[in-house]
């Protein structure tokens, strides 16, 4: 789907629905004592919308999940990331991706999607076949909780912090950066933990080990919309970052927003960063390739945007607030490094983290 450029939409028009789920125990590794589901409409345009869905496991660990809900107004999912969706009429079932099925107690995972149509948001959810009811049983489960598989990557040992204030790093973007954006976890592993503090209004999401994961990776968001609606200043004020990593524009490209419009949005965002912190260090990605089956033009649109980014950055960089460009496109293969032609796989996350590292390591050197 390639919707037209998104007009300014008052935040009051963005709707959100929240439900708390309880799932009965007794099944093999699929049951949990309870969960919470947060559904939010993140953007709207004529004939379509974007949404994010967050699932928090409040009970026993699970090794796989499926979430069922129904659209009340005939909406249809056209693109989904961080899961796999099937839809029959109004009924939708979203199952975990290969890498985000395991949820320990109090762990959160999420997925996002773009859809066609408009109307009310879903009001009821069922996790692993049980309708969400809004409470957690007080009695213990009747079956022994399954053993949680150890993470594939061993978390690094954290050394005591030295004197000095950690550098605050904000990762800004869309579902490439969040949902869950595990390249951030891998990048955090590479950096000296005592010297960095990843910040943002969104919490860490499951990547197999504990890490400093606050971020501003808003699934389904467009850079043009964030700039037009002036959403960034509030995020900046909430965490006061010293460094911003920006991988933004994937949804703009998908929506056929011209590169010139995307760069104009980048310019406004940079101005807002510098208003918050005149010495902001800004690291901007030439974004990873796109090759989804439903958007044959997206690959070339990414090339066009990326080709314009270095000159744009050079025109705005200053000594006090430098803009560094990181080429995330070269060497990234959508066949092996994404799971859907858009979103990074485990291999893709490793590549993205490795590309960010030199620029971030330089930026945190005071």
CSV table of N, CA and C in Angstrom, one decimal, residues 112-170:
chain,number,residue,atom,x,y,z
A,112,UNK,N,3.7,-4.1,15.1
A,112,UNK,CA,3.0,-2.9,14.5
A,112,UNK,C,2.5,-3.3,13.1
A,113,UNK,N,1.6,-2.4,12.7
A,113,UNK,CA,1.1,-2.7,11.3
A,113,UNK,C,0.5,-1.4,10.7
A,114,UNK,N,0.3,-1.5,9.4
A,114,UNK,CA,-0.4,-0.5,8.7
A,114,UNK,C,-1.7,-1.2,8.2
A,115,UNK,N,-2.8,-0.4,8.1
A,115,UNK,CA,-4.0,-1.0,7.7
A,115,UNK,C,-4.8,0.0,6.8
A,116,UNK,N,-5.8,-0.6,6.1
A,116,UNK,CA,-6.7,0.2,5.2
A,116,UNK,C,-8.0,0.3,5.9
A,117,UNK,N,-8.7,1.4,5.6
A,117,UNK,CA,-10.0,1.6,6.3
A,117,UNK,C,-9.9,2.5,7.5
A,118,UNK,N,-11.0,2.9,8.1
A,118,UNK,CA,-11.0,3.7,9.3
A,118,UNK,C,-12.2,3.2,10.2
A,119,UNK,N,-12.2,3.7,11.4
A,119,UNK,CA,-13.2,3.3,12.3
A,119,UNK,C,-12.7,3.0,13.7
A,120,UNK,N,-13.6,2.4,14.5
A,120,UNK,CA,-13.2,2.2,15.9
A,120,UNK,C,-12.1,1.1,16.0
A,121,UNK,N,-11.4,1.2,17.1
A,121,UNK,CA,-10.3,0.3,17.4
A,121,UNK,C,-10.8,-1.0,18.0
A,122,UNK,N,-10.1,-2.1,17.9
A,122,UNK,CA,-10.6,-3.3,18.6
A,122,UNK,C,-10.7,-3.1,20.1
A,123,UNK,N,-11.7,-3.7,20.7
A,123,UNK,CA,-12.0,-3.5,22.1
A,123,UNK,C,-11.8,-4.8,23.0
A,124,UNK,N,-11.5,-5.9,22.3
A,124,UNK,CA,-11.4,-7.2,23.0
A,124,UNK,C,-10.2,-8.0,22.4
A,125,UNK,N,-9.4,-8.7,23.2
A,125,UNK,CA,-8.3,-9.4,22.7
A,125,UNK,C,-8.3,-10.8,23.4
A,126,UNK,N,-7.8,-11.8,22.7
A,126,UNK,CA,-7.6,-13.1,23.3
A,126,UNK,C,-6.2,-13.6,23.1
A,127,UNK,N,-5.5,-13.9,24.1
A,127,UNK,CA,-4.1,-14.4,24.0
A,127,UNK,C,-4.1,-15.9,24.2
A,128,UNK,N,-3.5,-16.6,23.2
A,128,UNK,CA,-3.4,-18.0,23.2
A,128,UNK,C,-4.8,-18.7,23.5
A,129,UNK,N,-5.8,-18.1,22.9
A,129,UNK,CA,-7.1,-18.7,22.9
A,129,UNK,C,-8.0,-18.3,24.1
A,130,UNK,N,-7.5,-17.6,25.0
A,130,UNK,CA,-8.4,-17.2,26.1
A,130,UNK,C,-8.7,-15.7,26.1
A,131,UNK,N,-9.9,-15.3,26.3
A,131,UNK,CA,-10.4,-13.9,26.2
A,131,UNK,C,-9.7,-13.1,27.3
A,132,UNK,N,-9.3,-11.9,27.0
A,132,UNK,CA,-8.8,-11.0,28.0
A,132,UNK,C,-9.9,-10.6,28.9
A,133,UNK,N,-9.6,-10.7,30.3
A,133,UNK,CA,-10.7,-10.4,31.2
A,133,UNK,C,-10.3,-9.2,32.2
A,134,UNK,N,-9.0,-8.9,32.3
A,134,UNK,CA,-8.6,-7.8,33.1
A,134,UNK,C,-8.1,-8.1,34.6
A,135,UNK,N,-7.9,-9.4,34.9
A,135,UNK,CA,-7.4,-9.7,36.2
A,135,UNK,C,-6.5,-10.9,36.1
A,136,UNK,N,-5.7,-11.1,37.2
A,136,UNK,CA,-4.8,-12.2,37.2
A,136,UNK,C,-5.2,-13.1,38.4
A,137,UNK,N,-5.3,-14.4,38.1
A,137,UNK,CA,-5.7,-15.4,39.2
A,137,UNK,C,-4.7,-15.3,40.4
A,138,UNK,N,-5.3,-15.5,41.6
A,138,UNK,CA,-4.4,-15.4,42.8
A,138,UNK,C,-3.9,-16.8,43.1
A,139,UNK,N,-4.6,-17.9,42.6
A,139,UNK,CA,-4.1,-19.2,42.9
A,139,UNK,C,-2.9,-19.6,42.0
A,140,UNK,N,-2.1,-20.5,42.5
A,140,UNK,CA,-0.9,-20.9,41.7
A,140,UNK,C,-1.3,-21.7,40.5
A,141,UNK,N,-0.5,-21.8,39.4
A,141,UNK,CA,-0.9,-22.6,38.3
A,141,UNK,C,-0.9,-24.1,38.6
A,142,UNK,N,-1.7,-24.8,37.9
A,142,UNK,CA,-1.8,-26.3,38.2
A,142,UNK,C,-0.7,-27.1,37.5
A,143,UNK,N,0.1,-26.5,36.6
A,143,UNK,CA,1.2,-27.2,36.0
A,143,UNK,C,2.5,-26.4,36.3
A,144,UNK,N,3.5,-27.2,36.2
A,144,UNK,CA,4.9,-26.6,36.4
A,144,UNK,C,5.2,-25.7,35.3
A,145,UNK,N,5.6,-24.4,35.5
A,145,UNK,CA,6.0,-23.5,34.5
A,145,UNK,C,7.2,-24.1,33.7
A,146,UNK,N,7.2,-23.9,32.4
A,146,UNK,CA,8.4,-24.5,31.6
A,146,UNK,C,9.7,-23.8,31.9
A,147,UNK,N,10.7,-24.5,31.7
A,147,UNK,CA,12.0,-23.9,31.9
A,147,UNK,C,12.3,-22.9,30.8
A,148,UNK,N,12.7,-21.7,31.2
A,148,UNK,CA,13.0,-20.7,30.2
A,148,UNK,C,14.3,-21.0,29.5
A,149,UNK,N,14.3,-21.0,28.2
A,149,UNK,CA,15.5,-21.2,27.4
A,149,UNK,C,16.5,-20.1,27.7
A,150,UNK,N,17.8,-20.4,28.0
A,150,UNK,CA,18.7,-19.3,28.2
A,150,UNK,C,18.9,-18.4,27.0
A,151,UNK,N,19.2,-17.2,27.2
A,151,UNK,CA,19.5,-16.3,26.0
A,151,UNK,C,20.7,-16.8,25.2
A,152,UNK,N,20.6,-16.5,23.9
A,152,UNK,CA,21.7,-17.0,23.0
A,152,UNK,C,22.9,-16.1,23.2
A,153,UNK,N,22.8,-14.9,23.7
A,153,UNK,CA,23.9,-14.0,23.9
A,153,UNK,C,24.1,-13.8,25.4
A,154,UNK,N,25.2,-14.0,25.9
A,154,UNK,CA,25.5,-13.8,27.3
A,154,UNK,C,25.6,-12.3,27.6
A,155,UNK,N,24.8,-11.8,28.5
A,155,UNK,CA,24.9,-10.3,28.8
A,155,UNK,C,26.3,-10.0,29.4
A,156,UNK,N,26.8,-8.8,29.0
A,156,UNK,CA,28.2,-8.5,29.5
A,156,UNK,C,28.1,-8.2,31.0
A,157,UNK,N,29.3,-8.4,31.7
A,157,UNK,CA,29.4,-8.0,33.1
A,157,UNK,C,29.5,-6.5,33.2
A,158,UNK,N,28.7,-5.9,34.0
A,158,UNK,CA,28.8,-4.5,34.2
A,158,UNK,C,29.8,-4.1,35.3
A,159,UNK,N,30.7,-3.2,35.0
A,159,UNK,CA,31.7,-2.8,36.0
A,159,UNK,C,31.2,-1.5,36.7
A,160,UNK,N,31.6,-1.3,37.9
A,160,UNK,CA,31.2,-0.1,38.6
A,160,UNK,C,31.4,1.2,37.8
A,161,UNK,N,30.5,2.1,37.8
A,161,UNK,CA,30.6,3.3,37.0
A,161,UNK,C,31.8,4.2,37.5
A,162,UNK,N,32.6,4.8,36.6
A,162,UNK,CA,33.6,5.7,37.1
A,162,UNK,C,33.0,7.1,37.4
A,163,UNK,N,33.8,8.0,37.9
A,163,UNK,CA,33.3,9.3,38.1
A,163,UNK,C,32.9,9.9,36.8
A,164,UNK,N,31.9,10.8,36.8
A,164,UNK,CA,31.4,11.4,35.6
A,164,UNK,C,30.0,11.0,35.3
A,165,UNK,N,29.4,11.8,34.4
A,165,UNK,CA,28.0,11.6,34.0
A,165,UNK,C,28.0,10.8,32.7
A,166,UNK,N,27.2,9.7,32.6
A,166,UNK,CA,27.0,9.0,31.4
A,166,UNK,C,26.5,9.9,30.2
A,167,UNK,N,26.9,9.6,29.0
A,167,UNK,CA,26.4,10.3,27.9
A,167,UNK,C,25.0,9.7,27.5
A,168,UNK,N,24.0,10.6,27.4
A,168,UNK,CA,22.6,10.1,27.1
A,168,UNK,C,22.4,10.0,25.6
A,169,UNK,N,22.0,8.8,25.2
A,169,UNK,CA,21.8,8.5,23.8
A,169,UNK,C,20.4,8.2,23.5
A,170,UNK,N,19.8,8.9,22.6
A,170,UNK,CA,18.4,8.7,22.1
A,170,UNK,C,18.4,8.0,20.7
